[in-house]
Short mmCIF file of C-alpha atoms and ligand atoms in Angstrom, two decimals:
data_model
loop_
_atom_site.label_atom_id
_atom_site.label_comp_id
_atom_site.label_asym_id
_atom_site.label_seq_id
_atom_site.Cartn_x
_atom_site.Cartn_y
_atom_site.Cartn_z
CA MET A 1 -12.98 -35.78 -3.23
CA ARG A 2 -14.31 -33.61 -0.42
CA LEU A 3 -10.78 -32.49 0.29
CA ALA A 4 -10.36 -31.48 -3.36
CA ILE A 5 -13.52 -29.38 -3.22
CA LEU A 6 -12.41 -27.76 0.03
CA LEU A 7 -9.02 -26.96 -1.48
CA ALA A 8 -10.63 -25.48 -4.58
CA VAL A 9 -12.89 -23.29 -2.44
CA MET A 10 -9.94 -22.14 -0.32
CA LEU A 11 -7.89 -21.35 -3.40
CA ALA A 12 -10.74 -19.41 -4.98
CA PHE A 13 -11.24 -17.48 -1.76
CA SER A 14 -7.58 -16.58 -1.36
CA ALA A 15 -7.31 -15.53 -5.02
CA HIS A 16 -10.36 -13.32 -4.54
CA ALA A 17 -8.93 -11.83 -1.36
CA GLN A 18 -5.69 -11.02 -3.14
CA VAL A 19 -7.50 -9.26 -5.96
CA GLU A 20 -9.49 -7.25 -3.45
CA ARG A 21 -6.39 -6.19 -1.58
CA ARG A 22 -4.56 -5.22 -4.71
CA ASP A 23 -7.29 -3.32 -6.46
CA HIS A 24 -10.42 -2.85 -4.43
CA ALA A 25 -13.00 -0.49 -5.79
CA ILE A 26 -12.54 3.01 -4.48
CA THR A 27 -15.46 5.35 -3.91
CA ALA A 28 -15.79 9.01 -3.11
CA SER A 29 -15.96 9.71 0.62
CA GLY A 30 -18.38 12.63 0.32
CA LEU A 31 -16.06 14.66 2.56
CA SER A 32 -15.09 18.25 1.87
CA VAL A 33 -12.66 20.59 3.57
CA ALA A 34 -13.00 23.97 5.30
CA PHE A 35 -9.89 25.82 6.49
CA PRO A 36 -9.62 28.00 9.59
CA GLY A 37 -10.85 31.57 9.12
CA GLY A 38 -8.04 33.98 8.25
CA TYR A 39 -5.98 31.40 6.39
CA ALA A 40 -5.76 31.16 2.60
CA CYS A 41 -4.99 27.57 1.63
CA GLU A 42 -4.53 25.98 -1.76
CA PRO A 43 -7.82 24.26 -2.63
CA ILE A 44 -7.95 20.61 -3.70
CA SER A 45 -7.53 20.61 -7.49
CA SER A 46 -8.70 17.01 -7.92
CA PRO A 47 -10.27 15.19 -4.97
CA PHE A 48 -10.05 11.51 -4.09
CA ALA A 49 -12.04 9.27 -6.45
CA SER A 50 -12.52 12.11 -8.94
CA LEU A 51 -12.96 11.13 -12.58
CA THR A 52 -11.24 14.31 -13.72
CA ARG A 53 -7.85 15.97 -13.40
CA TYR A 54 -7.17 19.52 -12.20
CA ASP A 55 -7.98 20.83 -15.68
CA ASN A 56 -11.31 18.97 -15.86
CA SER A 57 -9.96 16.47 -18.39
CA VAL A 58 -11.10 12.88 -17.90
CA ARG A 59 -8.63 10.50 -16.23
CA ARG A 60 -7.31 7.32 -17.84
CA GLY A 61 -9.66 4.40 -17.27
CA ASP A 62 -6.95 1.81 -16.68
CA ARG A 63 -5.92 3.07 -13.23
CA ASN A 64 -8.36 2.56 -10.34
CA GLY A 65 -11.19 2.37 -12.89
CA GLY A 66 -10.47 5.95 -13.92
CA LEU A 67 -10.96 7.21 -10.36
CA HIS A 68 -8.30 9.33 -8.68
CA GLY A 69 -6.35 7.37 -6.07
CA GLY A 70 -5.43 10.39 -3.96
CA MET A 71 -5.94 14.12 -3.70
CA ASP A 72 -4.07 16.73 -5.71
CA LEU A 73 -3.03 20.23 -4.72
CA SER A 74 -1.63 22.45 -7.49
CA LEU A 75 1.59 23.97 -6.12
CA GLU A 76 4.53 25.99 -7.32
CA ILE A 77 7.68 23.93 -7.66
CA GLY A 78 9.61 23.97 -4.38
CA THR A 79 6.62 24.36 -2.05
CA PRO A 80 7.41 22.67 1.29
CA LEU A 81 5.37 19.51 1.91
CA LEU A 82 4.50 18.84 5.53
CA ALA A 83 4.12 15.63 7.51
CA ILE A 84 0.39 15.09 8.04
CA ALA A 85 1.04 13.57 11.50
CA ASP A 86 3.99 12.44 13.60
CA SER A 87 5.43 9.77 11.34
CA GLU A 88 8.30 7.51 10.41
CA VAL A 89 9.83 7.60 6.93
CA ILE A 90 9.43 4.08 5.51
CA ALA A 91 10.40 4.53 1.86
CA LEU A 92 11.57 7.14 -0.60
CA GLY A 93 12.96 7.17 -4.11
CA GLU A 94 12.17 7.87 -7.73
CA GLY A 95 9.33 5.97 -9.37
CA GLY A 96 8.09 5.83 -12.93
CA ALA A 97 5.68 7.80 -15.08
CA LEU A 98 2.83 9.50 -13.18
CA GLU A 99 4.71 8.88 -9.96
CA GLY A 100 8.01 10.75 -9.93
CA ILE A 101 9.99 11.24 -6.73
CA TYR A 102 8.02 9.99 -3.74
CA ILE A 103 8.21 9.63 0.03
CA TRP A 104 6.17 7.25 2.18
CA LEU A 105 5.38 7.91 5.84
CA ARG A 106 3.77 5.64 8.40
CA SER A 107 1.80 6.98 11.37
CA THR A 108 0.55 4.87 14.26
CA PRO A 109 -2.95 5.30 15.75
CA ILE A 110 -1.36 7.26 18.60
CA ASN A 111 0.37 9.51 16.04
CA SER A 112 -2.73 10.23 13.99
CA GLY A 113 -5.47 10.01 16.61
CA SER A 114 -7.34 7.64 14.30
CA PRO A 115 -7.90 3.90 14.86
CA PHE A 116 -5.63 3.11 11.90
CA PHE A 117 -2.05 2.79 10.92
CA VAL A 118 -1.84 5.35 8.13
CA PHE A 119 0.53 4.84 5.21
CA SER A 120 0.82 8.10 3.27
CA LYS A 121 2.63 8.81 0.03
CA CYS A 122 3.60 12.19 -1.43
CA GLN A 123 4.44 12.13 -5.15
CA HIS A 124 6.02 14.34 -7.80
CA LEU A 125 8.59 15.91 -5.45
CA SER A 126 11.18 18.17 -7.10
CA ALA A 127 14.15 16.34 -5.54
CA LEU A 128 14.92 13.42 -3.29
CA PRO A 129 14.23 14.42 0.31
CA THR A 130 17.20 14.70 2.64
CA LEU A 131 15.40 12.41 5.10
CA LYS A 132 16.34 8.73 5.36
CA VAL A 133 14.27 5.61 5.88
CA GLY A 134 13.77 5.22 9.63
CA ASP A 135 13.82 8.97 10.35
CA ARG A 136 10.98 10.28 12.48
CA VAL A 137 9.24 13.54 11.68
CA LYS A 138 6.83 15.64 13.68
CA ALA A 139 3.44 16.70 12.32
CA GLY A 140 3.81 19.85 10.23
CA LYS A 141 7.55 19.44 9.61
CA VAL A 142 8.88 19.59 6.06
CA VAL A 143 9.38 16.17 4.43
CA GLY A 144 10.17 17.33 0.89
CA LEU A 145 9.53 19.95 -1.78
CA SER A 146 6.80 19.82 -4.40
CA GLY A 147 7.62 19.40 -8.06
CA ALA A 148 6.44 17.96 -11.33
CA THR A 149 8.56 14.79 -11.54
CA GLY A 150 6.77 11.91 -13.24
CA THR A 151 4.31 14.21 -15.00
CA VAL A 152 6.33 15.52 -17.93
CA GLY A 153 5.05 14.54 -21.36
CA LYS A 154 1.77 13.01 -22.55
CA HIS A 155 -1.27 14.65 -20.98
CA TYR A 156 0.63 17.20 -18.90
CA GLY A 157 2.86 18.44 -21.71
CA PRO A 158 6.57 19.28 -21.76
CA ASN A 159 6.55 21.20 -18.46
CA GLY A 160 4.49 18.64 -16.59
CA TYR A 161 2.08 19.56 -13.84
CA ALA A 162 3.58 20.79 -10.57
CA HIS A 163 1.44 19.46 -7.75
CA LEU A 164 1.28 17.27 -4.70
CA HIS A 165 -0.46 13.94 -5.13
CA LEU A 166 -1.17 12.58 -1.66
CA SER A 167 -2.40 9.00 -1.25
CA THR A 168 -3.38 7.48 2.09
CA PHE A 169 -3.88 3.83 3.04
CA TYR A 170 -5.61 2.91 6.30
CA GLY A 171 -4.99 -0.43 7.98
CA PRO A 172 -5.07 -2.38 11.24
CA SER A 173 -1.37 -3.26 11.34
CA ASP A 174 2.03 -1.60 11.20
CA GLU A 175 3.23 -4.38 8.87
CA TYR A 176 3.87 -3.65 5.23
CA GLU A 177 5.69 -4.91 2.17
CA ILE A 178 7.48 -2.88 -0.45
CA LYS A 179 6.43 -3.78 -3.98
CA GLY A 180 6.43 -2.56 -7.55
CA ARG A 181 8.87 -2.12 -10.34
CA TYR A 182 10.54 0.84 -8.64
CA ASP A 183 10.05 -0.42 -5.05
CA SER A 184 7.71 2.55 -4.83
CA MET A 185 4.56 0.79 -3.60
CA VAL A 186 4.14 0.25 0.12
CA SER A 187 1.49 -2.37 0.72
CA GLY A 188 0.28 -2.10 4.31
CA LYS A 189 -1.16 -5.35 5.64
CA ASP A 190 -4.93 -5.28 4.98
CA ALA A 191 -4.69 -1.52 4.42
CA ARG A 192 -7.19 0.19 2.14
CA LEU A 193 -6.67 3.15 -0.12
CA ASP A 194 -9.08 5.89 0.87
CA ASP A 195 -9.59 9.65 0.96
CA PRO A 196 -6.80 11.66 2.67
CA LEU A 197 -9.52 13.92 4.11
CA ILE A 198 -10.47 11.02 6.42
CA LEU A 199 -7.36 11.91 8.43
CA TYR A 200 -9.01 15.12 9.55
CA LEU A 201 -12.29 13.57 10.71
CA ASP A 202 -12.93 13.46 14.44
CA ASP A 203 -14.25 10.30 16.07
CA LEU A 204 -13.49 8.07 13.13
CA HIS A 205 -14.00 4.39 13.83
CA ASP A 206 -14.64 2.62 10.57
CA LEU A 207 -14.19 3.49 6.93
CA PRO A 208 -17.58 2.34 5.55
CA ALA A 209 -19.40 4.50 8.13
CA ILE A 210 -17.91 7.62 6.55
CA ARG A 211 -20.16 7.17 3.53
CA SER A 212 -23.25 7.45 5.69
CA LEU A 213 -22.25 10.39 7.88
CA PRO A 214 -24.90 13.09 8.23
CA ASP A 215 -24.24 16.11 6.01
CA GLU A 216 -23.24 18.35 8.90
CA ARG A 217 -20.33 16.02 9.69
CA LYS A 218 -19.05 15.73 6.11
CA THR A 219 -16.90 18.85 6.28
CA VAL A 220 -13.49 18.35 7.85
CA HIS A 221 -11.65 21.22 9.55
CA PRO A 222 -7.91 20.47 9.45
CA ALA A 223 -5.29 22.25 11.49
CA VAL A 224 -2.98 24.25 9.22
CA ALA A 225 0.54 25.60 9.42
CA GLY A 226 0.75 29.36 8.95
CA ASN A 227 3.47 31.59 7.48
CA ASP A 228 5.78 31.06 10.45
CA GLY A 229 5.21 27.29 10.62
CA ARG A 230 3.03 27.60 13.73
CA ILE A 231 0.09 25.21 13.67
CA TYR A 232 -3.43 26.46 14.18
CA PRO A 233 -5.46 25.37 15.99
CA GLU A 234 -2.88 23.96 18.39
CA GLY A 235 -3.11 20.52 19.88
CA ARG A 236 -4.28 18.57 16.84
CA LYS A 237 -2.48 15.41 15.77
CA THR A 238 -2.98 15.90 12.04
CA VAL A 239 -2.00 18.87 9.87
CA TRP A 240 -2.80 19.95 6.31
CA PRO A 241 0.12 18.88 4.04
CA VAL A 242 0.94 22.39 2.79
CA SER A 243 1.16 25.61 4.78
CA CYS A 244 -1.40 28.38 4.31
CA LYS A 245 -1.05 32.14 4.11
CA GLU A 246 -2.38 34.10 7.05
CA ARG A 247 -4.61 36.84 5.70
CA THR A 248 -5.10 38.67 8.96
CA LYS A 249 -3.25 38.92 12.23
CA ARG A 250 -5.00 36.98 14.96
ZN1 LIG B 301 -3.15 12.86 -8.21
#
């Protein structure tokens, strides 16, 4: 009898844990971004955990409780997308609606300078990248070109919405499984979906603490690639995923 109760409790716990891993509640990080002076960068058109799309329309409630699972940058088709840190390509292909052509990268803590293994996904690419699974890319190098794949029809209309959707998962392990109908979902072991801006925080140690940072630490200052691909400031491990225009000569 006692064994039966113990088993029931264990089963209930593991079922709960699975639900949490698959679809934990996401919340806004409270972070915002400021770019280096002299650089004009595409602003975030829909931040992580936003209830609205780039056009201020309200998101569908059946995905992440209506909250945005990544950050969007509106981009012209064919804009180069850059590796956010030194990374390894772990998956790429064409997914379904609202996903399009995607590429997944994995960065180690040494790569990203954070305590986490970071699994990042760029969506809606215009074409399959020329990279292969297992290829390694340096921070700021081109991993694909932006597009509107997966967005044509329904809300976004016949031309779709050309943008980068970047999702980031943070976890303690390099292990992952590939899941989903299109093999398009990388599930990092115990990894959590959270704001891509977290990548650009200094001295990050745990995800919950981000929500209680003092206001003066809630603005992140990413390094950016300029017109010639040079990264400014130098020496950072993470880079903004799209290059910026230099307004003035330094
Ligand atoms: Zn998005």
